[in-house]
């Protein structure tokens, strides 16, 4: 098992990564939630079928708190105010106090909504993330961004709220559908370009059961390094948006039928083409990044025209009134944030 401590102004949270550590959630949760008399485990319908009974059994073995659970229909469509309100109402009906806590057991959807419920129930209670998807393990469960979607846009309502702990059991990936695994790899390629180094090395040699723990650890560490310097995205946290300007626009154009990580991989491809065109990277570096994306067959292969995408770029929630912060690839392990007007961005990626 590997651990990382994420230190922010609001708290220190511990990230645990290891094989079969779902068996240790009782010990970890009660160490991190010493005052909790009640715990609500939030999960989705797919994850509930596979892991909920086991998780509850392990938590109950400690006999330190009453364990309750609530599950919602799996999928991004559930990251909404109704499901959020169901969680809050369940906690209120069960008379949860400020000492009690939530646990998210599932992918990024479950983590974001549970985190937001924790951030707002009684103005904030403790919570723990147990990510079960690759995307949630390397990205969504870390860093304290929580929220829900509304019809007008994804993640438009949210809060920064750090979990007490993140516990990732690499064995849970065995039941993750292949498409969801690829979805996580889209975000993983983002870390490979941002960091280079060992993340890139593992992806080049081949990600497998033997190196997945190291790999998730390296990606998580990469995110931790950035979040510790800039928790609320005032500056360098925006680096984590590499590929996301086009990625978000694609998701919106497709009415969210395209998965997030796949759209991000498309966005990275657009940025790597642009970097080559603008002579910011060498032909070699271009080929290296492109071959990584091809090796793992991430990206949708769908090509939306710039005219179709640009209106959605204007409306992205990351856009500022006078333009956007674009993450520009200057090489593997070398990315920079550049402020561009919408016209400049259009020119840059054309
Ligand atoms: N908070 C952040 O910093 C952050 C960062 C990146 C993404 N996100 C959010 O994360 C969400 C995407 O996360 P996701 O890709 O995990 O989606 P998800 O939570 O919908 O999970 C994907 C699918 O896999 C299933 N699943 C998850 N784990 C499983 C397992 N072990 N076995 C079988 N099935 C399993 C789920 O039921 C679901 O159908 C988006 O809403 C995105 O906005 C948040
Ligand atoms: Zn993302």
Coordinates of C-alpha atoms and ligand atoms in Angstrom, one line a residue:
X1 CA 0.0 0.0 0.0
X2 CA 1.2 3.5 -0.8
X3 CA 0.1 6.7 1.0
X4 CA 0.2 10.4 0.1
X5 CA -0.7 13.3 2.4
X6 CA -2.4 16.2 0.7
X7 CA -1.8 19.3 2.8
X8 CA -4.1 22.3 2.2
X9 CA -5.1 25.3 4.3
X10 CA -8.3 23.6 5.2
X11 CA -6.9 20.2 6.2
X12 CA -4.5 17.3 5.6
X13 CA -6.1 14.4 3.9
X14 CA -4.5 11.0 3.3
X15 CA -4.7 9.1 0.1
X16 CA -4.3 5.3 0.3
X17 CA -3.6 3.3 -2.8
X18 CA -3.2 -0.5 -2.7
X19 CA -4.4 -3.9 -3.7
X20 CA -7.4 -5.3 -1.7
X21 CA -7.4 -2.3 0.7
X22 CA -11.2 -2.3 0.6
X23 CA -10.7 -4.8 3.4
X24 CA -9.1 -2.0 5.5
X25 CA -11.8 0.7 5.1
X26 CA -13.1 0.0 8.6
X27 CA -9.8 0.8 10.2
X28 CA -9.1 3.8 8.0
X29 CA -12.6 5.3 8.2
X30 CA -12.8 5.2 12.0
X31 CA -9.3 6.6 12.4
X32 CA -10.2 9.5 10.2
X33 CA -13.8 9.9 11.6
X34 CA -13.3 9.4 15.3
X35 CA -16.4 11.3 16.4
X36 CA -18.9 9.9 13.8
X37 CA -21.8 7.9 15.3
X38 CA -23.5 7.6 12.0
X39 CA -22.1 7.2 8.5
X40 CA -24.1 7.4 5.2
X41 CA -22.5 5.4 2.3
X42 CA -23.5 7.0 -1.0
X43 CA -23.1 4.8 -4.1
X44 CA -24.6 4.3 -7.6
X45 CA -26.7 1.4 -8.9
X46 CA -23.8 -0.4 -10.6
X47 CA -21.3 -0.1 -7.8
X48 CA -23.9 -1.0 -5.2
X49 CA -24.5 -4.4 -6.9
X50 CA -20.8 -5.3 -6.7
X51 CA -19.3 -3.6 -3.6
X52 CA -21.9 -2.1 -1.3
X53 CA -22.7 -5.2 0.8
X54 CA -19.0 -5.9 1.3
X55 CA -18.2 -2.3 2.2
X56 CA -21.0 -2.2 4.8
X57 CA -19.9 -5.5 6.3
X58 CA -16.4 -4.3 6.7
X59 CA -17.5 -1.0 8.2
X60 CA -19.9 -2.8 10.6
X61 CA -17.2 -5.1 11.8
X62 CA -15.7 -2.2 13.7
X63 CA -19.0 -1.5 15.4
X64 CA -18.2 2.1 16.0
X65 CA -21.0 3.8 14.1
X66 CA -24.4 3.0 12.6
X67 CA -23.9 2.5 8.9
X68 CA -26.6 3.6 6.4
X69 CA -26.6 3.6 2.6
X70 CA -28.3 5.3 -0.3
X71 CA -27.9 4.6 -4.0
X72 CA -28.8 6.4 -7.2
X73 CA -29.1 5.4 -10.8
X74 CA -25.5 5.2 -12.3
X75 CA -24.5 7.8 -14.8
X76 CA -23.7 11.5 -15.2
X77 CA -27.5 12.3 -15.5
X78 CA -27.7 11.6 -11.8
X79 CA -25.2 14.3 -10.8
X80 CA -28.2 16.6 -10.3
X81 CA -29.9 18.6 -7.6
X82 CA -32.6 16.0 -7.1
X83 CA -30.1 13.3 -6.1
X84 CA -28.2 15.8 -4.0
X85 CA -31.4 16.7 -2.2
X86 CA -32.2 12.9 -1.7
X87 CA -28.8 12.6 0.1
X88 CA -29.3 15.7 2.3
X89 CA -32.9 14.6 3.2
X90 CA -31.7 11.1 4.1
X91 CA -29.1 12.5 6.4
X92 CA -31.7 14.9 7.9
X93 CA -34.2 12.1 8.4
X94 CA -31.6 10.0 10.1
X95 CA -30.7 13.0 12.3
X96 CA -27.1 13.2 11.3
X97 CA -25.2 15.8 13.3
X98 CA -22.1 17.8 12.4
X99 CA -20.0 15.0 13.8
X100 CA -21.4 12.4 11.5
X101 CA -20.0 11.7 8.0
X102 CA -20.6 10.5 4.4
X103 CA -18.6 8.0 2.4
X104 CA -18.6 8.0 -1.4
X105 CA -18.3 4.6 -2.9
X106 CA -18.1 4.8 -6.7
X107 CA -16.8 6.8 -9.7
X108 CA -16.4 10.5 -10.1
X109 CA -20.1 11.2 -10.3
X110 CA -20.7 9.7 -6.9
X111 CA -17.6 11.4 -5.5
X112 CA -18.6 14.9 -6.8
X113 CA -22.2 14.7 -5.5
X114 CA -21.4 13.1 -2.2
X115 CA -18.6 15.7 -1.7
X116 CA -21.0 18.5 -2.4
X117 CA -23.6 17.1 0.0
X118 CA -20.9 16.8 2.6
X119 CA -19.8 20.4 1.9
X120 CA -23.3 21.8 2.4
X121 CA -25.1 19.5 5.0
X122 CA -25.2 21.6 8.1
X123 CA -22.6 23.9 6.4
X124 CA -20.1 21.1 6.1
X125 CA -19.5 17.6 7.5
X126 CA -16.6 15.2 7.0
X127 CA -16.5 12.7 4.2
X128 CA -14.3 10.0 2.7
X129 CA -13.8 9.1 -0.9
X130 CA -13.6 5.4 -2.0
X131 CA -13.1 5.8 -5.8
X132 CA -13.8 2.7 -7.9
X133 CA -13.1 4.0 -11.4
X134 CA -9.7 4.8 -12.8
X135 CA -10.8 8.3 -13.6
X136 CA -11.9 8.9 -10.0
X137 CA -8.8 7.3 -8.6
X138 CA -6.3 9.4 -10.5
X139 CA -8.3 12.6 -10.7
X140 CA -11.9 13.2 -9.4
X141 CA -11.4 11.9 -5.9
X142 CA -8.4 14.1 -5.2
X143 CA -8.3 17.9 -4.6
X144 CA -11.7 18.7 -3.1
X145 CA -13.7 19.9 -6.1
X146 CA -17.3 18.9 -5.6
X147 CA -20.5 19.7 -7.4
X148 CA -23.5 18.9 -9.4
X149 CA -24.7 19.7 -13.0
X150 CA -27.7 21.7 -14.0
X151 CA -29.4 21.9 -17.3
X152 CA -27.5 25.0 -18.2
X153 CA -24.1 23.4 -17.6
X154 CA -21.9 20.8 -16.0
X155 CA -20.5 21.4 -12.5
X156 CA -22.1 24.8 -12.4
X157 CA -23.0 24.4 -8.7
X158 CA -20.2 23.3 -6.4
X159 CA -17.8 23.9 -3.6
X160 CA -14.2 23.2 -2.6
X161 CA -14.4 20.6 0.2
X162 CA -11.5 18.3 1.0
X163 CA -12.2 14.7 2.0
X164 CA -10.6 13.3 5.2
X165 CA -9.2 10.4 3.1
X166 CA -9.2 8.8 -0.3
X167 CA -9.0 5.0 -0.3
X168 CA -8.4 3.3 -3.7
X169 CA -8.4 -0.5 -4.0
X170 CA -6.7 -1.3 -7.3
X171 CA -8.7 -4.6 -7.4
X172 CA -11.9 -2.6 -8.0
X173 CA -10.7 -1.9 -11.6
X174 CA -11.2 -5.6 -12.4
X175 CA -15.0 -5.0 -12.6
X176 CA -14.8 -1.7 -14.3
X177 CA -16.1 -1.9 -17.9
X178 CA -13.4 -1.5 -20.5
X179 CA -14.9 1.7 -21.9
X180 CA -14.7 3.3 -18.5
X181 CA -11.1 2.2 -18.1
X182 CA -10.3 3.9 -21.4
X183 CA -12.1 7.0 -20.1
X184 CA -9.7 7.1 -17.2
X185 CA -6.8 6.7 -19.5
X186 CA -7.8 9.9 -21.3
X187 CA -7.0 11.8 -18.1
X188 CA -4.0 9.7 -17.5
X189 CA -2.4 10.9 -20.7
X190 CA -2.9 14.4 -19.4
X191 CA -0.7 13.6 -16.5
X192 CA 1.9 12.0 -18.8
X193 CA 2.2 15.2 -20.8
X194 CA 2.1 17.5 -17.8
X195 CA 4.7 15.5 -15.8
X196 CA 6.6 13.4 -18.3
X197 CA 8.9 11.2 -16.2
X198 CA 7.7 7.8 -14.8
X199 CA 4.1 8.3 -15.7
X200 CA 5.1 8.6 -19.3
X201 CA 7.5 5.7 -19.0
X202 CA 4.9 3.3 -17.6
X203 CA 2.4 4.3 -20.4
X204 CA 5.1 3.7 -23.0
X205 CA 6.1 0.3 -21.6
X206 CA 2.5 -0.8 -21.0
X207 CA 0.1 -0.3 -18.1
X208 CA -0.9 -3.6 -16.4
X209 CA -1.8 -5.3 -13.2
X210 CA 1.8 -5.2 -11.9
X211 CA 2.3 -1.5 -12.3
X212 CA -1.2 -0.1 -11.8
X213 CA -0.6 0.7 -8.1
X214 CA 2.6 2.7 -8.9
X215 CA 0.9 4.4 -11.8
X216 CA -2.1 5.6 -9.8
X217 CA 0.2 6.7 -7.1
X218 CA 2.3 8.8 -9.6
X219 CA -0.8 10.4 -11.1
X220 CA -2.3 11.1 -7.7
X221 CA 1.1 12.6 -6.6
X222 CA 1.1 14.8 -9.7
X223 CA -2.3 16.2 -8.9
X224 CA -1.4 16.6 -5.2
X225 CA 1.7 18.6 -6.1
X226 CA -0.4 21.1 -8.1
X227 CA -3.4 21.3 -5.6
X228 CA -1.0 21.9 -2.7
X229 CA 0.3 25.0 -4.5
X230 CA -3.0 26.3 -5.7
X231 CA -6.1 24.7 -4.0
X232 CA -8.7 27.0 -5.4
X233 CA -7.5 27.3 -9.0
X234 CA -6.2 30.8 -8.8
X235 CA -3.2 29.9 -10.9
X236 CA -1.4 26.7 -11.7
X237 CA -4.3 24.3 -10.9
X238 CA -5.5 25.4 -14.3
X239 CA -2.7 23.2 -15.7
X240 CA -5.0 20.2 -14.9
X241 CA -7.3 21.6 -17.6
X242 CA -5.0 20.5 -20.4
X243 CA -7.2 19.3 -23.3
X244 CA -10.3 20.4 -21.4
X245 CA -11.2 23.5 -23.4
X246 CA -12.0 21.5 -26.5
X247 CA -12.9 18.5 -24.4
X248 CA -15.7 20.3 -22.6
X249 CA -16.9 21.9 -25.8
X250 CA -17.2 18.4 -27.4
X251 CA -19.0 17.0 -24.4
X252 CA -21.5 19.9 -24.6
X253 CA -22.0 19.6 -28.4
X254 CA -22.7 15.8 -28.0
X255 CA -25.1 16.6 -25.1
X256 CA -22.8 14.6 -22.8
X257 CA -23.1 11.3 -24.8
X258 CA -19.3 11.4 -25.1
X259 CA -17.4 10.4 -22.0
X260 CA -15.3 13.0 -20.3
X261 CA -11.9 11.3 -20.5
X262 CA -12.4 10.5 -24.2
X263 CA -13.3 14.1 -25.0
X264 CA -10.2 15.2 -23.0
X265 CA -8.1 12.9 -25.2
X266 CA -9.6 14.6 -28.3
X267 CA -8.8 18.0 -26.7
X268 CA -5.2 16.9 -26.1
X269 CA -4.9 15.9 -29.7
X270 CA -6.1 19.3 -30.9
X271 CA -3.5 21.0 -28.6
X272 CA -0.7 18.8 -29.7
X273 CA -1.4 19.5 -33.3
X274 CA -1.6 23.2 -32.6
X275 CA 1.7 23.0 -30.7
X276 CA 3.4 21.4 -33.7
X277 CA 1.9 23.9 -36.1
X278 CA 3.0 26.8 -34.0
X279 CA 6.5 25.3 -33.7
X280 CA 6.3 24.9 -29.9
X281 CA 7.3 21.2 -29.9
X282 CA 9.5 19.1 -32.1
X283 CA 8.3 16.6 -34.6
X284 CA 9.6 13.9 -32.3
X285 CA 7.6 15.1 -29.3
X286 CA 4.6 15.4 -31.5
X287 CA 4.9 11.8 -32.6
X288 CA 5.6 10.6 -29.0
X289 CA 2.4 12.1 -27.6
X290 CA 0.3 11.0 -30.6
X291 CA 1.5 7.5 -30.4
X292 CA 0.6 7.3 -26.7
X293 CA -3.0 8.3 -27.5
X294 CA -3.1 5.8 -30.4
X295 CA -1.5 3.0 -28.3
X296 CA -4.3 3.2 -25.7
X297 CA -6.9 4.0 -28.3
X298 CA -8.4 6.9 -26.4
X299 CA -10.2 9.7 -28.0
X300 CA -13.5 9.5 -29.8
X301 CA -12.3 9.7 -33.3
X302 CA -15.1 12.2 -33.9
X303 CA -14.1 15.4 -35.5
X304 CA -16.3 18.4 -34.8
X305 CA -15.6 21.5 -36.8
X306 CA -14.2 24.5 -35.2
X307 CA -17.3 26.4 -36.1
X308 CA -19.4 23.9 -34.1
X309 CA -17.1 23.9 -31.1
X310 CA -16.2 27.6 -30.7
X311 CA -19.7 28.7 -29.4
X312 CA -19.3 26.1 -26.6
X313 CA -15.8 27.3 -25.9
X314 CA -17.3 30.8 -25.2
X315 CA -19.8 29.3 -22.8
X316 CA -17.5 27.1 -20.9
X317 CA -17.5 27.8 -17.2
X318 CA -13.7 28.2 -17.2
X319 CA -14.0 31.0 -19.8
X320 CA -13.4 34.5 -18.4
X321 CA -15.1 37.6 -19.8
X322 CA -12.0 38.6 -21.7
X323 CA -10.9 35.2 -23.0
X324 CA -9.6 31.8 -21.7
X325 CA -6.6 30.4 -20.0
X326 CA -5.3 27.9 -22.4
X327 CA -2.9 25.1 -21.4
X328 CA -0.3 25.0 -24.1
X329 CA 2.0 22.1 -24.7
X330 CA 5.7 23.1 -24.9
X331 CA 7.1 19.6 -24.6
X332 CA 6.5 16.4 -22.6
X333 CA 6.7 17.6 -19.0
X334 CA 6.5 21.2 -20.1
X335 CA 3.1 22.8 -20.3
X336 CA 2.2 26.5 -19.7
X337 CA -0.9 28.5 -19.1
X338 CA -1.4 31.2 -21.6
X339 CA -4.2 33.8 -21.6
X340 CA -5.8 34.1 -25.0
X341 CA -8.8 35.9 -26.4
X342 CA -11.3 33.7 -28.1
X343 CA -10.0 34.9 -31.5
X344 CA -6.4 34.1 -30.6
X345 CA -7.4 30.6 -29.4
X346 CA -9.4 30.0 -32.6
X347 CA -6.3 31.0 -34.6
X348 CA -4.0 29.0 -32.4
X349 CA -5.8 25.7 -32.9
X350 CA -6.9 26.3 -36.5
Ligands
LIG1 N1 -13.9 16.7 -8.8 C1 -13.0 16.6 -9.7 O1 -11.9 17.2 -9.6 C2 -13.2 15.9 -11.0 C3 -12.2 15.6 -11.9 C4 -12.5 14.9 -13.0 C5 -13.8 14.4 -13.3 N2 -14.7 14.7 -12.4 C6 -16.1 14.3 -12.6 O2 -16.1 12.8 -12.6 C7 -17.2 12.4 -13.3 C8 -16.8 11.2 -14.1 O3 -16.3 10.2 -13.3 P1 -16.3 8.6 -13.8 O4 -15.7 8.5 -15.1 O5 -15.8 7.8 -12.7 O6 -17.9 8.4 -14.0 P2 -19.0 7.5 -13.2 O7 -18.9 7.9 -11.7 O8 -20.3 7.7 -13.9 O9 -18.5 6.0 -13.4 C9 -18.5 5.5 -14.7 C10 -19.3 4.2 -14.8 O10 -18.5 3.2 -14.2 C11 -19.3 2.5 -13.2 N3 -18.3 2.0 -12.2 C12 -17.5 2.7 -11.5 N4 -16.7 1.9 -10.8 C13 -17.0 0.7 -11.1 C14 -16.4 -0.6 -10.8 N5 -15.3 -0.7 -10.0 N6 -17.0 -1.7 -11.3 C15 -18.0 -1.6 -12.2 N7 -18.6 -0.4 -12.6 C16 -18.0 0.7 -12.1 C17 -20.3 3.5 -12.7 O11 -21.4 2.9 -12.2 C18 -20.6 4.2 -14.0 O12 -21.6 3.6 -14.8 C19 -17.7 13.5 -14.1 O13 -18.9 14.0 -13.5 C20 -16.7 14.6 -14.0 O14 -17.2 15.9 -14.0 C21 -14.5 15.4 -11.3
LIG2 ZN1 -11.1 16.1 -16.5

